[in-house]
Short mmCIF file of C-alpha atoms in Angstrom, two decimals:
data_model
loop_
_atom_site.label_atom_id
_atom_site.label_comp_id
_atom_site.label_asym_id
_atom_site.label_seq_id
_atom_site.Cartn_x
_atom_site.Cartn_y
_atom_site.Cartn_z
CA MET A 139 -36.12 -18.76 -3.45
CA ARG A 140 -37.21 -16.11 -1.00
CA MET A 141 -34.08 -16.57 1.11
CA THR A 142 -31.92 -16.16 -2.00
CA THR A 143 -33.67 -12.88 -2.73
CA VAL A 144 -33.23 -11.67 0.84
CA TRP A 145 -29.51 -12.40 0.99
CA GLY A 146 -28.96 -11.04 -2.52
CA ALA A 147 -30.50 -7.75 -1.43
CA ALA A 148 -28.33 -7.73 1.69
CA LEU A 149 -25.14 -8.20 -0.32
CA LEU A 150 -26.19 -5.46 -2.74
CA VAL A 151 -26.81 -2.98 0.09
CA LEU A 152 -23.50 -3.92 1.72
CA GLY A 153 -21.57 -3.37 -1.52
CA LEU A 154 -23.19 0.00 -2.27
CA ALA A 155 -22.65 1.33 1.25
CA ALA A 156 -19.11 0.04 1.67
CA GLY A 157 -17.92 1.83 -1.47
CA PRO A 158 -17.90 5.38 -0.07
CA ALA A 159 -16.75 4.17 3.34
CA ALA A 160 -13.72 2.47 1.82
CA ALA A 161 -12.90 5.61 -0.13
CA ASP A 162 -12.69 7.57 3.13
CA SER A 163 -9.82 5.43 4.39
CA THR A 164 -7.44 6.35 1.58
CA PRO A 165 -4.86 9.10 1.97
CA SER A 166 -5.90 12.54 0.78
CA ALA A 167 -5.03 13.30 -2.82
CA SER A 168 -2.02 15.56 -3.39
CA PRO A 169 -2.34 18.52 -5.73
CA SER A 170 -0.33 18.07 -8.90
CA GLY A 171 2.76 20.21 -9.23
CA ASP A 172 4.48 22.52 -6.79
CA ALA A 173 4.75 25.60 -9.01
CA SER A 174 2.83 27.73 -6.53
CA ALA A 175 4.49 26.32 -3.40
CA PRO A 176 6.18 28.94 -1.18
CA THR A 177 9.94 29.37 -1.37
CA SER A 178 10.50 31.06 1.98
CA ALA A 179 9.74 30.46 5.66
CA GLY A 180 8.67 32.72 8.49
CA THR A 181 10.77 33.46 11.53
CA SER A 182 7.98 33.38 14.16
CA PHE A 183 4.42 32.18 14.71
CA ARG A 184 3.04 35.49 13.46
CA THR A 185 5.06 35.40 10.23
CA ALA A 186 4.73 31.66 9.53
CA THR A 187 4.45 30.89 5.82
CA GLU A 188 1.17 29.20 4.88
CA ILE A 189 1.49 25.97 2.92
CA GLU A 190 -1.07 23.57 1.49
CA GLN A 191 -1.05 19.90 2.26
CA GLY A 192 0.46 17.85 -0.53
CA ARG A 193 2.81 20.61 -1.72
CA THR A 194 6.53 20.82 -1.00
CA ALA A 195 7.65 24.16 0.43
CA THR A 196 11.27 25.25 0.24
CA ALA A 197 13.34 27.86 2.04
CA SER A 198 16.92 29.09 2.19
CA ALA A 199 18.17 30.06 5.61
CA SER A 200 21.16 30.11 7.92
CA THR A 201 22.05 27.49 10.48
CA GLY A 202 20.59 28.54 13.81
CA ASP A 203 17.52 30.24 12.35
CA TYR A 204 14.01 29.28 13.42
CA LEU A 205 11.88 28.41 10.37
CA TYR A 206 8.09 28.48 10.62
CA TRP A 207 5.34 27.22 8.33
CA SER A 208 1.60 26.77 8.92
CA PHE A 209 -1.00 24.45 7.42
CA ALA A 210 -4.65 23.55 7.93
CA ALA A 211 -5.78 20.18 9.31
CA ASP A 212 -9.39 19.05 9.65
CA ALA A 213 -11.16 16.48 11.81
CA LEU A 214 -10.35 12.78 11.27
CA GLU A 215 -7.04 13.59 9.55
CA ARG A 216 -3.68 12.28 10.72
CA PRO A 217 -1.06 14.77 9.46
CA THR A 218 2.52 13.77 8.72
CA VAL A 219 5.18 16.49 8.60
CA ARG A 220 8.46 15.71 6.83
CA ALA A 221 11.36 18.13 6.66
CA THR A 222 14.69 17.73 4.88
CA VAL A 223 17.66 20.03 5.42
CA LYS A 224 20.53 20.13 2.93
CA LEU A 225 23.70 20.94 4.83
CA PRO A 226 26.95 22.66 3.75
CA ALA A 227 29.67 20.55 2.18
CA SER A 228 31.68 20.56 5.41
CA HIS A 229 30.27 20.91 8.90
CA ALA A 230 30.49 19.45 12.38
CA ALA A 231 27.85 17.15 13.84
CA GLN A 232 24.57 18.99 14.41
CA THR A 233 21.09 18.02 15.59
CA TRP A 234 17.88 19.20 13.88
CA GLN A 235 14.37 19.04 15.27
CA VAL A 236 10.85 19.63 13.95
CA ASP A 237 8.05 20.69 16.31
CA VAL A 238 4.34 21.04 15.56
CA TYR A 239 1.98 23.41 17.41
CA ASP A 240 -1.78 23.79 17.10
CA GLY A 241 -3.78 26.99 16.64
CA LEU A 242 -3.51 27.74 20.37
CA ARG A 243 0.28 27.33 20.11
CA ARG A 244 0.20 24.18 22.19
CA ARG A 245 3.03 21.83 21.28
CA GLN A 246 1.60 18.60 19.93
CA ALA A 247 3.30 15.31 20.66
CA CYS A 248 4.38 13.15 17.74
CA GLN A 249 2.68 9.77 17.63
CA TYR A 250 5.73 8.34 15.92
CA GLY A 251 8.52 9.42 13.58
CA ALA A 252 12.09 10.67 14.05
CA GLN A 253 11.30 14.14 15.34
CA THR A 254 14.95 14.81 16.24
CA ARG A 255 17.96 13.59 14.27
CA THR A 256 21.68 14.21 14.38
CA ALA A 257 23.60 14.73 11.15
CA ALA A 258 27.05 13.27 11.33
CA GLN A 259 30.05 15.39 10.43
CA GLY A 260 30.10 15.98 6.67
CA ALA A 261 26.61 14.49 6.04
CA ALA A 262 24.88 15.96 2.99
CA GLU A 263 21.42 16.23 4.54
CA VAL A 264 19.24 15.29 7.48
CA GLU A 265 15.56 14.35 7.47
CA VAL A 266 13.11 14.65 10.38
CA GLU A 267 9.50 13.51 10.59
CA CYS A 268 6.53 13.94 12.91
CA VAL A 269 3.28 11.98 12.63
CA LEU A 270 0.63 13.70 14.73
CA ARG A 271 -2.24 12.07 16.51
CA THR A 272 -5.57 12.01 14.70
CA VAL A 273 -7.30 15.39 14.69
CA ARG A 274 -10.50 15.17 16.72
CA ALA A 275 -13.68 17.06 15.93
CA TRP A 276 -14.17 17.93 19.60
CA SER A 277 -12.38 17.56 22.92
CA GLU A 278 -12.61 18.58 26.55
CA PRO A 279 -11.30 22.11 27.26
CA TRP A 280 -8.57 20.77 29.55
CA ALA A 281 -7.34 18.13 27.08
CA ASP A 282 -4.39 18.55 24.73
CA ASP A 283 -5.96 16.68 21.80
CA PRO A 284 -5.34 17.92 18.23
CA LEU A 285 -8.36 19.89 17.01
CA PRO A 286 -9.37 21.27 13.59
CA GLY A 287 -7.57 24.47 12.67
CA THR A 288 -4.15 25.88 11.88
CA TYR A 289 -0.98 23.99 12.77
CA TYR A 290 2.51 25.48 12.95
CA VAL A 291 5.71 23.70 11.93
CA ARG A 292 8.97 24.88 13.49
CA LEU A 293 12.28 23.62 12.17
CA THR A 294 15.60 24.47 13.83
CA THR A 295 18.83 23.11 15.26
CA VAL A 296 18.97 22.15 18.93
CA ARG A 297 22.68 21.29 19.16
CA LEU A 298 25.18 23.16 17.02
CA GLN A 299 28.86 23.94 17.03
CA THR A 300 29.68 27.65 17.12
CA ALA A 301 31.77 27.33 13.97
CA ASP A 302 28.67 26.24 11.99
CA LEU A 303 26.43 29.05 13.20
CA GLY A 304 25.12 31.17 10.34
CA ARG A 305 26.18 28.84 7.53
CA PRO A 306 23.67 28.58 4.64
CA VAL A 307 21.25 25.64 4.47
CA ASP A 308 18.29 24.72 2.26
CA ALA A 309 15.14 23.24 3.80
CA THR A 310 12.10 21.51 2.30
CA VAL A 311 8.87 20.77 4.17
CA ARG A 312 5.93 18.66 3.07
CA VAL A 313 2.69 17.90 4.94
CA GLU A 314 0.36 15.05 4.03
CA SER A 315 -2.62 13.59 5.87
CA LYS A 316 -4.31 10.22 6.05
CA ASP A 317 -8.09 10.17 6.43
CA VAL A 318 -8.63 7.90 9.41
CA GLY A 319 -12.44 7.68 9.07
CA GLY A 320 -15.21 6.92 11.52
CA SER A 321 -13.03 4.92 13.90
CA ALA A 322 -11.83 8.25 15.33
CA ALA A 323 -15.19 10.05 15.23
CA VAL A 324 -16.59 11.65 18.38
CA ASP A 325 -20.05 12.92 19.28
CA GLY A 326 -19.36 16.63 19.04
CA TRP A 327 -17.64 19.35 17.05
CA LEU A 328 -16.16 22.81 17.48
CA ALA A 329 -18.20 25.89 16.67
CA GLU A 330 -15.17 27.30 14.83
CA PRO A 331 -11.76 25.82 13.90
CA LEU A 332 -8.75 26.92 15.96
CA VAL A 333 -7.42 29.40 13.45
CA PRO A 334 -5.88 32.61 14.81
CA GLY A 335 -6.57 35.98 13.22
CA VAL A 336 -3.54 36.93 11.14
CA ALA A 337 -4.84 39.21 8.38
CA VAL A 338 -7.33 41.85 7.41
CA THR A 339 -9.13 41.95 4.09
CA SER A 340 -11.56 44.27 2.40
CA GLN A 341 -15.07 43.25 1.50
CA GLN A 342 -15.78 43.10 -2.19
CA ASN A 343 -18.01 46.14 -2.27
CA GLY A 344 -15.78 48.71 -3.89
CA LYS A 345 -15.15 50.62 -0.65
CA ASP A 346 -11.80 51.28 0.96
CA ASP A 347 -12.74 52.73 4.33
CA ASP A 348 -12.44 51.18 7.77
CA SER A 349 -16.10 50.18 7.84
CA ALA A 350 -15.55 48.05 4.75
CA ARG A 351 -12.70 46.02 6.27
CA THR A 352 -13.33 42.84 8.21
CA ALA A 353 -10.91 40.58 10.01
CA VAL A 354 -10.41 37.13 8.53
CA LEU A 355 -9.01 34.10 10.27
CA SER A 356 -6.57 32.75 7.73
CA GLY A 357 -6.00 32.33 4.03
CA ILE A 358 -5.76 28.53 4.19
CA GLU A 359 -8.36 25.87 4.78
CA PRO A 360 -8.84 22.22 3.73
CA ASP A 361 -10.14 21.38 0.28
CA GLY A 362 -13.92 21.68 0.36
CA GLY A 363 -13.89 23.87 3.47
CA TRP A 364 -13.93 22.96 7.15
CA SER A 365 -15.88 19.87 8.14
CA SER A 366 -18.88 20.34 10.41
CA GLY A 367 -17.69 17.34 12.40
CA TRP A 368 -20.93 15.35 12.48
CA TRP A 369 -20.47 13.22 9.37
CA SER A 370 -18.22 10.16 9.18
CA ASP A 371 -18.35 6.69 7.69
CA ARG A 372 -19.50 5.48 11.11
CA TRP A 373 -23.02 6.53 9.97
CA VAL A 374 -22.64 4.35 6.88
CA TRP A 375 -21.75 1.25 8.87
CA THR A 376 -24.54 1.98 11.36
CA GLY A 377 -26.99 2.06 8.44
CA ILE A 378 -25.58 -1.18 7.08
CA GLY A 379 -26.06 -2.86 10.46
CA ALA A 380 -29.66 -1.67 10.65
CA VAL A 381 -30.45 -2.95 7.14
CA LEU A 382 -28.81 -6.33 7.80
CA ALA A 383 -30.69 -6.68 11.08
CA ALA A 384 -34.00 -5.99 9.29
CA LEU A 385 -33.18 -8.47 6.53
CA ALA A 386 -32.18 -11.10 9.10
CA GLY A 387 -35.53 -10.62 10.83
CA ILE A 388 -37.39 -11.06 7.55
CA GLY A 389 -35.34 -14.14 6.73
CA GLY A 390 -36.04 -15.68 10.13
CA TYR A 391 -39.74 -15.05 9.71
CA VAL A 392 -39.74 -16.71 6.28
CA LEU A 393 -37.96 -19.79 7.65
CA THR A 394 -40.14 -20.26 10.75
CA ARG A 395 -43.65 -19.29 9.71
CA GLY A 396 -44.37 -22.65 7.99
CA THR A 397 -45.87 -23.37 4.59
CA GLY A 398 -49.01 -25.43 5.41
CA ARG A 399 -52.50 -24.01 5.69
CA PRO A 400 -54.07 -23.96 9.15
CA GLY A 401 -56.57 -26.74 9.74
CA ARG A 402 -60.24 -25.95 9.23
CA VAL A 403 -62.29 -25.55 12.36
CA PRO A 404 -65.29 -27.94 12.36
CA PRO A 405 -68.66 -26.24 12.24
CA GLY A 406 -70.14 -25.63 15.65
CA ALA A 407 -66.82 -26.02 17.46
#
């Protein structure tokens, strides 16, 4: 009876703790609707259009232009960037490429995905994709690991016939992330996310002088703000292991301690 109680408690603890941990492994929810999604793209890093994850941004441009967007990615996320370009009715073969840079403007390698694709002559559209490595909460200064902060998306052609230069195209870009969870957690975090200063805003104090203006990093950040980097579901599973180890010790004690009373010691022994 006691062993049944012990293992019942263990299963209850396991079920309660595994619930939130399992929720962390699901992809991040996408905001409903794209009514507020941007309809233009920047032409450089400094003018990159900010987009939110889960929303589809659109832009009209000319073949040969460099199109830039930026988005925020936090620790333990694995961002996926997908871009689709609708081409003119008639055109020669052309190659499109999507590149992703972090807040320090370091080009990030794609873990997988067709980063570069060639549209055959007369094709209606071309789609490129880049799945980044998991964003780490901390890394060595010399490493090139993805870190929390702003990421830039650059979409352009890399091989183009002169006759197609300047022809109108329509592009769509969408960024989504998968929450990888504690398997990618590290023992450390950045003091601040890698977000460059791109704007100046006034404090809400009714003043409009220089002393009332403070520099801000960026207008975009993940839902719920930037993660501090110390929490992950790895703590949940560590707690589960500790509880199960304690329950196993109690169970072993119950099984081995015996049920009989110790013999009485004779008087005078």
